[in-house]
Coordinates of C-alpha atoms in Angstrom, one line a residue:
M3 CA 115.4 109.5 140.3
T4 CA 118.8 110.9 141.2
K5 CA 121.2 113.4 139.7
H6 CA 123.4 110.5 138.6
T7 CA 121.0 109.3 135.9
T8 CA 121.8 110.8 132.5
I9 CA 118.9 111.8 130.2
W10 CA 119.6 112.8 126.6
E11 CA 117.6 114.0 123.7
D12 CA 117.5 111.7 120.6
T13 CA 119.5 114.2 118.5
G14 CA 122.2 114.4 121.2
F15 CA 122.4 110.6 121.4
L16 CA 122.7 110.2 117.7
D17 CA 125.5 112.8 117.6
E18 CA 127.3 110.6 120.1
F19 CA 126.5 107.5 118.1
S20 CA 127.8 109.0 115.0
R21 CA 131.0 110.2 116.7
M22 CA 131.7 106.7 118.1
N23 CA 130.8 105.1 114.8
Q24 CA 133.5 107.2 113.1
T25 CA 136.2 107.3 115.7
M26 CA 135.9 104.0 117.7
G27 CA 136.3 101.2 115.2
D28 CA 136.1 98.6 118.0
R29 CA 132.7 99.9 119.4
Q30 CA 129.8 97.9 118.2
F31 CA 126.1 98.6 119.0
C32 CA 123.3 96.1 119.1
F33 CA 119.5 96.9 118.9
F34 CA 117.3 95.5 121.6
L35 CA 113.8 95.7 120.2
G36 CA 110.5 95.5 122.1
S37 CA 107.0 95.4 120.7
G38 CA 106.9 99.2 120.5
A39 CA 109.2 99.0 117.5
S40 CA 106.6 97.1 115.5
V41 CA 103.6 99.4 116.0
T42 CA 104.0 101.4 112.9
S43 CA 104.3 98.2 110.9
G44 CA 100.8 97.3 112.0
I45 CA 101.6 95.0 115.0
P46 CA 100.1 96.2 118.3
A47 CA 102.4 96.8 121.3
G48 CA 102.3 94.6 124.4
G49 CA 100.3 97.2 126.3
E50 CA 97.6 97.4 123.6
L51 CA 97.4 93.6 123.5
A52 CA 97.0 93.5 127.3
W53 CA 93.9 95.8 127.0
R54 CA 92.5 93.7 124.1
W55 CA 92.7 90.6 126.2
L56 CA 91.1 92.4 129.1
H57 CA 88.1 93.2 126.9
D58 CA 88.0 89.6 125.6
L59 CA 88.0 88.2 129.1
Y60 CA 85.1 90.6 130.1
R61 CA 83.1 89.5 127.0
L62 CA 83.7 85.8 127.7
A63 CA 82.7 86.1 131.3
N64 CA 79.7 88.4 130.8
G65 CA 78.5 87.3 127.4
K66 CA 78.7 90.8 126.0
P67 CA 81.3 93.5 125.5
A68 CA 82.1 96.1 128.2
E69 CA 79.9 99.1 127.7
D70 CA 82.9 101.5 128.4
D71 CA 86.2 101.6 130.2
E72 CA 84.5 102.3 133.5
A73 CA 82.6 99.1 133.3
L74 CA 85.8 97.2 132.5
K75 CA 87.7 98.8 135.3
A76 CA 84.9 97.9 137.8
W77 CA 85.0 94.3 136.7
A78 CA 88.7 93.7 136.2
T79 CA 89.6 92.8 139.8
P80 CA 92.2 90.3 141.0
E81 CA 89.4 87.9 141.9
H82 CA 87.6 88.0 138.6
L83 CA 90.8 87.6 136.6
G84 CA 92.6 85.2 138.9
I85 CA 95.7 87.4 138.8
G86 CA 97.0 88.3 142.3
G87 CA 97.7 92.0 142.8
F88 CA 96.2 93.0 139.4
D89 CA 95.9 96.8 138.9
I90 CA 94.2 97.9 135.7
E91 CA 96.2 101.2 135.8
R92 CA 99.3 99.1 135.2
A93 CA 97.7 96.5 132.9
A94 CA 100.7 96.4 130.6
T95 CA 102.9 95.1 133.4
F96 CA 100.6 92.1 133.7
Y97 CA 100.9 91.2 130.0
G98 CA 102.1 87.6 130.7
Q99 CA 99.3 86.9 133.2
L100 CA 96.6 88.3 131.0
Y101 CA 97.9 86.2 128.1
R102 CA 97.7 83.1 130.3
A103 CA 94.2 84.0 131.5
R104 CA 92.9 84.8 128.0
F105 CA 94.1 81.5 126.4
R106 CA 94.0 79.2 129.4
A107 CA 91.1 77.2 127.9
D108 CA 92.9 76.4 124.6
P109 CA 96.6 77.2 124.6
S110 CA 97.1 76.2 121.0
S111 CA 94.6 78.9 119.9
A112 CA 97.0 81.4 121.3
Y113 CA 99.6 80.5 118.6
A114 CA 96.9 80.9 115.9
Y115 CA 95.9 84.2 117.4
L116 CA 99.5 85.5 117.2
E117 CA 100.1 84.2 113.7
D118 CA 96.9 85.9 112.5
L119 CA 97.9 89.1 114.3
M120 CA 101.4 89.2 112.6
G121 CA 100.6 87.6 109.3
G122 CA 101.1 89.7 106.2
K123 CA 102.6 92.7 108.0
Q124 CA 105.3 94.6 106.1
P125 CA 108.3 96.2 107.8
G126 CA 107.9 100.0 108.0
F127 CA 110.4 102.7 107.3
G128 CA 112.3 102.3 110.6
Y129 CA 113.0 98.7 109.8
S130 CA 114.3 99.7 106.4
V131 CA 116.9 101.8 108.0
L132 CA 117.7 99.1 110.6
A133 CA 118.2 96.7 107.7
Q134 CA 120.8 99.0 106.1
V135 CA 122.6 99.5 109.4
L136 CA 122.7 95.7 110.0
A137 CA 123.8 94.9 106.4
E138 CA 126.3 97.8 105.8
T139 CA 127.9 98.5 109.2
R140 CA 129.6 96.6 112.0
H141 CA 126.5 97.0 114.2
K142 CA 125.0 93.7 113.1
V143 CA 123.0 92.4 116.1
V144 CA 119.3 92.5 116.9
I145 CA 118.1 91.1 120.2
T146 CA 114.3 91.0 120.5
T147 CA 111.5 89.8 122.6
N148 CA 109.2 90.0 119.5
F149 CA 108.0 87.0 117.6
D150 CA 107.5 88.8 114.3
N151 CA 109.7 88.6 111.2
L152 CA 110.0 92.3 110.5
A153 CA 113.7 92.6 111.0
S154 CA 114.5 89.6 108.8
D155 CA 111.9 90.6 106.2
A156 CA 113.4 94.1 106.0
L157 CA 116.9 92.6 105.4
S158 CA 115.5 90.6 102.6
I159 CA 113.4 93.3 101.0
Y160 CA 115.8 96.2 101.4
T161 CA 119.3 94.7 101.3
Q162 CA 119.0 91.1 99.9
T163 CA 121.0 90.0 103.0
T164 CA 120.2 86.8 104.8
P165 CA 120.6 87.0 108.5
L166 CA 121.3 84.3 111.0
I167 CA 118.1 83.9 113.0
C168 CA 118.3 82.2 116.4
G169 CA 114.6 81.7 117.1
H170 CA 114.8 79.1 119.9
E171 CA 117.0 78.7 123.0
A172 CA 118.4 75.5 121.3
L173 CA 120.0 77.8 118.8
A174 CA 121.4 80.3 121.2
G175 CA 124.9 78.8 121.0
F176 CA 125.1 80.0 117.4
A177 CA 124.8 83.6 118.6
Q178 CA 128.5 84.4 118.4
T179 CA 130.2 87.8 118.6
R180 CA 132.3 87.5 115.4
L181 CA 129.8 88.0 112.6
R182 CA 129.9 87.9 108.8
R183 CA 126.2 88.5 108.5
P184 CA 123.5 90.1 110.7
L185 CA 122.3 88.2 113.7
I186 CA 118.7 88.2 115.0
A187 CA 118.3 86.7 118.5
K188 CA 114.7 86.0 119.4
I189 CA 114.9 85.3 123.1
H190 CA 111.2 84.4 123.4
R191 CA 111.3 82.2 120.3
D192 CA 110.1 82.6 116.8
L193 CA 106.4 82.9 116.0
L194 CA 106.4 79.4 114.6
L195 CA 108.4 77.7 117.3
S196 CA 106.0 77.8 120.2
P197 CA 106.6 81.4 121.2
Q198 CA 106.8 82.1 125.0
N199 CA 104.3 84.6 126.1
A200 CA 102.7 83.5 129.4
D201 CA 103.9 84.7 132.8
D202 CA 105.5 81.4 133.8
E203 CA 107.3 81.1 130.4
I204 CA 108.9 84.6 130.6
D205 CA 109.6 84.5 134.3
K206 CA 113.2 83.4 133.8
L207 CA 115.5 83.6 130.8
P208 CA 116.6 80.1 129.6
E209 CA 120.1 79.2 130.5
P210 CA 121.4 79.1 126.9
W211 CA 120.1 82.6 126.3
Q212 CA 121.7 83.9 129.6
T213 CA 125.1 82.6 128.4
A214 CA 124.6 83.9 124.8
L215 CA 123.4 87.4 125.9
A216 CA 126.2 87.7 128.5
R217 CA 128.7 87.0 125.7
L218 CA 127.0 89.4 123.2
L219 CA 126.7 92.3 125.7
T220 CA 130.4 92.0 126.5
H221 CA 131.1 93.1 122.8
F222 CA 128.0 95.0 121.8
T223 CA 126.5 98.2 123.4
P224 CA 122.7 97.7 123.6
I225 CA 120.2 100.3 122.4
F226 CA 116.8 99.5 123.9
I227 CA 114.0 100.7 121.6
G228 CA 110.3 100.1 122.0
Y229 CA 110.8 98.0 125.1
G230 CA 108.8 98.7 128.2
G231 CA 110.8 96.6 130.7
N232 CA 107.8 94.5 131.7
D233 CA 109.5 91.2 131.0
P234 CA 110.9 89.8 134.2
S235 CA 113.1 87.3 132.4
V236 CA 115.1 90.0 130.6
M237 CA 115.1 92.6 133.4
N238 CA 116.2 90.1 136.1
F239 CA 119.0 88.8 133.8
L240 CA 120.2 92.4 133.2
A241 CA 120.0 93.2 136.9
S242 CA 122.2 90.2 137.6
L243 CA 125.1 91.4 135.5
D244 CA 127.9 93.1 137.4
P245 CA 128.3 96.8 136.9
G246 CA 130.6 97.5 134.0
R247 CA 129.9 94.1 132.4
I248 CA 127.9 95.6 129.5
E249 CA 130.2 97.1 126.9
G250 CA 129.8 100.9 126.6
G251 CA 126.8 101.0 129.0
V252 CA 123.1 101.0 128.2
Y253 CA 121.0 103.4 126.0
W254 CA 117.4 103.1 126.8
V255 CA 115.1 104.9 124.3
Y256 CA 111.8 105.9 125.8
R257 CA 108.9 107.6 124.1
R258 CA 108.2 111.2 124.9
T259 CA 104.8 111.4 126.6
K260 CA 103.6 114.9 127.1
G261 CA 102.7 115.7 130.6
A262 CA 103.8 112.3 132.0
E263 CA 105.7 112.4 135.2
Q264 CA 107.9 109.4 134.5
P265 CA 107.7 108.0 130.9
Y266 CA 110.5 105.5 131.6
P267 CA 110.3 102.5 133.9
D268 CA 112.2 102.4 137.2
A269 CA 114.1 99.3 136.0
A270 CA 115.5 101.4 133.1
V271 CA 116.8 104.0 135.6
E272 CA 118.5 101.3 137.7
L273 CA 120.0 99.7 134.6
V274 CA 121.5 103.0 133.4
R275 CA 122.7 103.9 136.9
N276 CA 124.5 100.5 137.3
H277 CA 126.0 100.2 133.8
G278 CA 126.4 103.7 132.5
G279 CA 124.9 105.1 129.3
A280 CA 121.7 107.2 129.2
L281 CA 118.0 107.4 129.0
V282 CA 117.1 108.8 125.5
A283 CA 113.9 110.7 124.8
A284 CA 112.5 110.1 121.3
T285 CA 109.3 110.6 119.4
G286 CA 109.1 107.0 118.1
F287 CA 111.0 104.2 116.5
D288 CA 110.6 105.4 112.9
E289 CA 111.5 108.9 113.8
L290 CA 114.6 107.8 115.6
M291 CA 115.7 105.6 112.7
F292 CA 115.1 108.4 110.3
L293 CA 117.5 110.6 112.2
L294 CA 120.0 107.8 112.3
H295 CA 119.6 107.4 108.5
Q296 CA 120.7 111.0 108.2
R297 CA 123.6 110.8 110.6
L298 CA 125.0 107.8 108.8
E299 CA 124.4 109.3 105.4
L300 CA 122.6 106.2 104.1
D301 CA 120.9 106.1 100.7
F302 CA 117.1 106.2 100.3
L303 CA 115.9 102.8 98.9
D304 CA 112.8 103.5 96.9
D305 CA 114.5 103.3 93.5
H306 CA 116.4 100.2 94.6
V307 CA 113.2 98.5 95.8
E308 CA 111.5 99.2 92.5
Q309 CA 114.4 97.9 90.5
V310 CA 114.5 94.7 92.5
A311 CA 110.8 94.2 92.2
H312 CA 110.9 94.8 88.4
Q313 CA 113.8 92.4 88.1
R314 CA 112.0 89.7 90.2
A315 CA 108.9 90.1 88.1
D316 CA 110.9 89.9 84.9
D317 CA 112.8 86.8 86.0
Y318 CA 109.5 85.2 87.1
R319 CA 108.0 85.9 83.7
K320 CA 111.0 84.6 81.8
Q321 CA 111.0 81.3 83.8
R322 CA 107.3 80.9 83.5
D323 CA 107.2 81.6 79.7
A324 CA 110.2 79.2 79.1
L325 CA 108.3 76.5 81.0
V326 CA 105.1 77.1 79.1
K327 CA 107.0 77.1 75.8
G328 CA 108.8 73.9 76.6
V329 CA 105.5 72.2 77.5
R330 CA 103.7 73.6 74.4
D331 CA 106.4 72.6 72.0
S332 CA 107.0 69.1 73.4
P333 CA 105.5 66.0 71.7
E334 CA 101.8 65.3 72.6
D335 CA 102.6 62.2 74.5
D336 CA 105.0 64.1 76.7
Q337 CA 103.8 66.2 79.6
K338 CA 100.2 65.5 79.0
A339 CA 99.2 66.8 82.4
E340 CA 101.1 70.1 81.9
K341 CA 99.5 70.5 78.4
A342 CA 96.1 70.0 79.9
A343 CA 96.8 72.6 82.5
I344 CA 97.7 75.1 79.8
R345 CA 94.6 74.3 77.9
R346 CA 92.4 74.9 81.0
I347 CA 94.1 78.3 81.6
T348 CA 93.6 79.4 78.0
D349 CA 90.0 78.3 77.8
T350 CA 88.9 80.9 80.3
P351 CA 91.6 83.5 80.7
K352 CA 91.2 85.8 83.7
T353 CA 94.6 87.6 84.0
W354 CA 96.7 89.4 81.4
W355 CA 99.2 86.6 81.4
E356 CA 96.5 84.0 80.7
W357 CA 95.4 86.0 77.7
E358 CA 99.0 86.2 76.6
L359 CA 99.3 82.4 76.9
K360 CA 96.2 82.0 74.8
A361 CA 97.6 84.3 72.1
Q362 CA 100.9 82.4 72.1
S363 CA 99.1 79.1 71.6
E364 CA 97.8 80.3 68.2
S365 CA 100.2 79.6 65.4
D366 CA 98.0 81.4 62.8
P367 CA 98.9 85.2 63.0
E368 CA 95.3 86.2 62.2
K369 CA 93.9 84.1 65.0
C370 CA 96.6 85.3 67.3
T371 CA 95.7 88.9 66.4
Q372 CA 92.1 88.2 67.2
V373 CA 93.0 86.8 70.6
Y374 CA 95.0 90.0 71.4
R375 CA 92.0 92.2 70.3
D376 CA 89.6 90.2 72.5
A377 CA 92.1 90.4 75.4
I378 CA 92.5 94.1 75.1
R379 CA 88.7 94.6 75.0
A380 CA 88.5 92.5 78.2
M381 CA 91.5 94.3 79.9
P382 CA 91.8 97.7 78.2
E383 CA 94.1 99.0 81.0
S384 CA 96.7 96.2 80.8
A385 CA 100.0 97.8 79.8
E386 CA 101.5 94.3 79.6
L387 CA 99.0 93.0 77.1
I388 CA 99.0 96.1 75.0
G389 CA 102.8 96.1 75.0
N390 CA 103.0 92.5 73.9
F391 CA 100.5 93.0 71.2
A392 CA 102.6 96.0 70.0
L393 CA 105.6 93.7 69.8
F394 CA 103.6 91.1 67.8
T395 CA 102.3 93.8 65.5
H396 CA 105.8 95.2 65.0
E397 CA 107.7 91.9 64.4
V398 CA 105.1 89.5 62.9
R399 CA 102.3 91.6 61.3
K400 CA 104.7 94.4 60.4
D401 CA 101.9 97.0 60.7
Y402 CA 104.2 99.7 61.9
A403 CA 101.6 102.4 62.3
E404 CA 99.4 100.3 64.6
A405 CA 102.5 99.0 66.5
E406 CA 103.6 102.5 67.3
R407 CA 100.1 103.5 68.6
L408 CA 100.1 100.4 70.8
Y409 CA 103.6 101.0 72.2
Q410 CA 102.7 104.6 73.0
R411 CA 99.4 103.5 74.7
A412 CA 101.2 100.9 76.8
L413 CA 103.7 103.5 78.0
E414 CA 100.9 106.0 78.8
L415 CA 99.3 103.4 81.0
E416 CA 102.5 102.3 82.7
P417 CA 105.6 104.3 81.9
D418 CA 108.0 102.2 83.9
I419 CA 107.7 98.7 82.4
A420 CA 111.2 98.1 81.2
T421 CA 110.2 95.4 78.7
N422 CA 107.8 97.8 76.9
I423 CA 110.3 100.6 76.9
G424 CA 113.0 98.3 75.5
N425 CA 110.7 96.9 72.8
F426 CA 109.7 100.4 71.8
A427 CA 113.4 101.4 71.6
L428 CA 114.0 98.4 69.3
F429 CA 111.0 99.7 67.1
T430 CA 112.4 103.2 67.1
H431 CA 115.9 101.9 66.2
E432 CA 114.9 99.4 63.5
V433 CA 111.8 100.9 62.0
R434 CA 111.8 104.7 62.6
K435 CA 115.6 105.0 62.4
D436 CA 115.5 107.6 65.1
Y437 CA 118.7 106.5 66.7
A438 CA 119.0 109.3 69.3
E439 CA 115.5 108.5 70.6
A440 CA 116.2 104.8 70.5
E441 CA 119.4 105.3 72.6
R442 CA 117.5 107.3 75.1
L443 CA 114.8 104.6 75.4
Y444 CA 117.4 101.8 75.8
Q445 CA 119.1 103.8 78.6
R446 CA 115.7 104.4 80.3
A447 CA 114.9 100.7 80.1
L448 CA 118.3 99.8 81.6
E449 CA 117.9 102.4 84.4
I450 CA 114.7 100.5 85.5
D451 CA 116.1 97.0 84.8
P452 CA 119.9 97.2 84.7
K453 CA 120.2 93.4 84.5
N454 CA 118.3 92.9 81.3
A455 CA 120.6 91.2 78.8
A456 CA 118.3 91.8 75.8
H457 CA 118.2 95.6 76.3
T458 CA 121.9 95.7 76.9
N459 CA 122.6 93.7 73.7
N460 CA 120.3 95.9 71.7
L461 CA 122.0 99.1 72.9
A462 CA 125.3 97.5 71.9
V463 CA 124.0 96.8 68.4
L464 CA 122.7 100.4 68.1
L465 CA 126.1 101.9 69.1
E466 CA 128.0 99.5 66.8
Q467 CA 125.8 100.6 63.9
T468 CA 125.5 104.3 64.5
R469 CA 128.0 105.6 66.9
K470 CA 131.1 103.6 66.0
D471 CA 131.9 103.8 69.7
Y472 CA 133.6 100.4 69.7
E473 CA 135.0 100.4 73.2
R474 CA 131.6 101.1 74.7
T475 CA 130.0 98.7 72.3
E476 CA 132.3 95.9 73.4
R477 CA 131.6 96.6 77.1
L478 CA 127.9 96.4 76.5
Y479 CA 128.2 93.1 74.5
R480 CA 130.3 91.6 77.3
R481 CA 127.9 92.9 79.9
S482 CA 125.0 91.3 78.1
L483 CA 126.8 87.9 78.2
E484 CA 127.7 88.3 81.9
L485 CA 123.9 88.8 82.5
D486 CA 122.9 85.8 80.3
P487 CA 125.9 83.6 79.3
E488 CA 123.7 81.1 77.6
H489 CA 122.0 83.5 75.2
A490 CA 122.7 82.3 71.6
H491 CA 121.5 85.5 69.8
N492 CA 123.6 87.8 72.0
T493 CA 126.6 85.6 71.7
G494 CA 126.2 85.6 67.9
N495 CA 126.0 89.3 67.8
F496 CA 129.2 89.6 69.7
A497 CA 130.9 87.2 67.3
G498 CA 129.8 89.4 64.4
F499 CA 131.2 92.4 66.2
L500 CA 134.6 90.7 66.8
L501 CA 134.7 89.6 63.1
S502 CA 134.1 93.2 62.0
R503 CA 137.0 94.3 64.2
H504 CA 139.4 91.7 62.5
R505 CA 139.6 89.7 65.7
W506 CA 139.5 86.4 63.9
E507 CA 140.3 83.9 66.6
E508 CA 138.0 85.5 69.2
A509 CA 135.2 85.7 66.6
E510 CA 135.7 82.0 65.7
A511 CA 135.4 80.9 69.4
M512 CA 132.2 83.0 69.8
I513 CA 130.7 81.6 66.6
E514 CA 131.2 78.0 67.8
K515 CA 129.7 78.9 71.2
A516 CA 126.7 80.6 69.6
W517 CA 126.1 77.6 67.4
T518 CA 126.3 75.2 70.4
L519 CA 123.8 77.4 72.3
D520 CA 121.4 77.7 69.4
V521 CA 119.4 74.5 69.9
E522 CA 116.5 75.4 67.7
R523 CA 118.5 76.7 64.6
D524 CA 115.4 78.0 62.8
S525 CA 115.8 81.8 62.9
Q526 CA 117.4 84.7 61.2
S527 CA 120.0 84.7 64.0
T528 CA 120.9 81.1 62.9
G529 CA 121.5 82.5 59.4
D530 CA 123.6 85.4 60.7
R531 CA 126.0 83.2 62.5
L532 CA 126.2 80.8 59.6
I533 CA 127.2 83.7 57.3
C534 CA 129.8 84.9 59.8
G535 CA 131.1 81.3 60.0
L536 CA 131.2 81.1 56.2
L537 CA 133.3 84.3 55.9
L538 CA 135.7 83.0 58.6
D539 CA 136.0 79.6 56.8
A540 CA 136.5 81.2 53.4
R541 CA 139.2 83.7 54.6
S542 CA 141.1 80.8 56.3
G543 CA 141.0 78.6 53.2
R544 CA 138.8 75.9 54.9
A545 CA 136.1 74.0 53.1
V546 CA 132.9 76.0 52.9
Q547 CA 130.6 73.3 51.5
P548 CA 129.3 72.2 55.0
V549 CA 128.2 75.7 56.0
L550 CA 126.7 76.4 52.5
G551 CA 124.7 73.2 52.8
R552 CA 123.3 74.3 56.2
L553 CA 122.4 77.7 54.7
K554 CA 120.6 75.9 51.9
T555 CA 118.6 74.0 54.5
L556 CA 117.8 77.1 56.5
I557 CA 116.8 79.3 53.6
G558 CA 114.5 76.5 52.4
Q559 CA 112.5 76.8 55.6
T560 CA 110.1 79.4 56.8
F561 CA 111.4 81.7 59.5
M562 CA 110.7 85.2 60.8
R563 CA 113.1 87.8 59.5
G564 CA 113.7 91.1 61.2
I565 CA 114.3 94.5 59.7
G566 CA 117.1 97.0 59.6
W567 CA 119.9 94.4 60.0
S568 CA 123.1 94.5 58.0
L569 CA 126.1 92.3 57.6
D570 CA 128.0 95.0 55.7
A571 CA 130.7 95.5 58.4
Q572 CA 131.5 91.7 58.4
F573 CA 131.8 91.6 54.6
E574 CA 134.0 94.7 54.5
A575 CA 136.3 93.1 57.1
V576 CA 137.1 90.1 54.9
A577 CA 136.8 91.9 51.5
D578 CA 140.6 91.8 50.7
T579 CA 141.0 88.1 51.8
I580 CA 138.2 86.4 49.7
D581 CA 137.9 86.0 46.0
A582 CA 135.6 88.7 44.6
D583 CA 133.3 86.3 42.8
D584 CA 133.0 84.2 45.9
L585 CA 132.3 87.2 48.0
A586 CA 129.6 88.4 45.7
F587 CA 127.9 85.0 45.9
Y588 CA 128.1 85.0 49.7
R589 CA 126.5 88.4 49.7
K590 CA 123.6 87.1 47.7
I591 CA 123.1 84.3 50.2
A592 CA 123.3 86.9 53.1
D593 CA 120.7 89.0 51.3
A594 CA 118.3 86.0 51.2
V595 CA 118.9 85.3 54.9
L596 CA 118.0 88.9 55.8
D597 CA 115.2 89.5 53.2
E598 CA 112.7 86.9 52.1
E599 CA 112.1 88.8 48.8
K600 CA 115.8 88.1 47.8
V601 CA 115.3 84.3 48.0
A602 CA 114.0 84.0 44.4
A603 CA 117.1 85.7 43.0
L604 CA 119.3 83.3 45.0
E605 CA 117.4 80.2 43.8
A606 CA 118.0 81.3 40.2
D607 CA 121.7 81.3 40.7
P608 CA 123.2 78.0 39.1
R609 CA 125.9 77.8 41.8
W610 CA 123.3 77.8 44.5
R611 CA 121.2 75.1 42.8
Q612 CA 124.2 72.8 42.8
I613 CA 124.6 73.0 46.6
E614 CA 123.4 69.9 48.5
P615 CA 121.4 70.6 51.7
V616 CA 123.1 69.7 55.0
A617 CA 121.1 69.0 58.2
L618 CA 121.3 71.8 60.8
D619 CA 122.0 69.5 63.7
G620 CA 125.5 68.5 64.8
P621 CA 128.6 70.7 64.9
R622 CA 128.9 73.8 62.7
R623 CA 131.9 72.3 60.7

């Protein structure tokens, strides 16, 4: 150790990192990670594995575990291990030889050992910060001797960024210096690509990696973290580089060890001495990355991770439910295997969704109610089941007192399920008419799940009806259609809004689109868009008989009607352009679409009785 070797504290180094990050736009750092960076994510460091393998070798040779460390030390000689010059006090430096000795009898079992060791491990906090740095800054490179997927997993979990992973020397040529996305260079291969771990495998860095790393280090200043320098292939390569060849020098982060005379390897001292830079004392990988997080003023990601998880779960449910509905509604001769699979699930439900599937399979509301009650007895803490039963009770059974109790119970159990919050908001809006509370609930649902098209549309409807805030209403309608462009109901709602604002041509286009998207045409929404189309046809002087015929067919069918809906704004928009008698007749039809009790009055109307039904398939006009 000489006076020419620079040693910094982690806080001093990060001050310097922050300064260069802000003032030197051409300075790029890369992160050289060793096994020490993965310890807090549950993967042992190389030194720990070396000791594990020593214990394994003792047990295999002696038929029993070592009684204590002294027994192990007495036995672990170069002769017993077949490792020349072995010194147990420096066991970590013999990592490659110990790996070879441990798995010499069955090399393929070594890969299985490593896969089991690293399987299911989640990237810790330090990796979350690293992912943000890689995704959001110009410092986009990780070079690592590790086989694990923690860096790439962290990028996926925390930033939804896909890195370029070069996990084999055959891919080293793709490790370029001009990067659009993060690069992860695994110089000892990926876990699933015959990772190199034995002494003869890590004796020399493969030629493609020597070329690639020389190129990278000319443009990226390396920060070594969690790396012990016990890998001859890397250290010999670094030693071979001419002084000044590494851009910006070398920053070697070592772990503070209280009372240790030299907590950093001699090779690190030589590296810093030859290339410049500094040795950096730090508490650990996570702690260093936490301080870097503060210096770069990065966001904390807990809310983001929750939102992404909720969205992923919601997307999964929607796709699953659409698949099940498609199978269930298909002819019996179609998809026999899929129908049989659904029946097997619903025969013996075990999860909340299997109970939900069983409830959905019942067309009789009373039987469906009984399934939900059985389900909740079996799973009384399932907020998903209780929330779905609340929606069924609200919209189908119309038992509003019980529905409210169920909604509240579901939210007590799990207050952050956006679907339940949004459905309760709809109940509060339509049934209780508490518009301020409904708006608050819709906003809360969208905070949790900002990409939910249904909640966005329902908030637009509320604002249109109560706030008369038409600019915000339109933004929300458009946002709902950005999120789900193929949603017939939301498209129809926007068409009605445009009609009420006297924007005839735009409303016409949206009505046609909604009609095309509405493949089932058996709901109140179908009736709503037929009424809006009728008003547009009448005010333009077009023939109204086709749309009246389709309304005759629809009203003659059974379909579920909602509550609290009104087409008053649409009728008011065209009031001065349509004959008063015709408008009154059209209002009577609209009343029957919205309220089943008004159907009898319509059927008594002589004009209605003269209308011939028209099939609901085909174009609207």
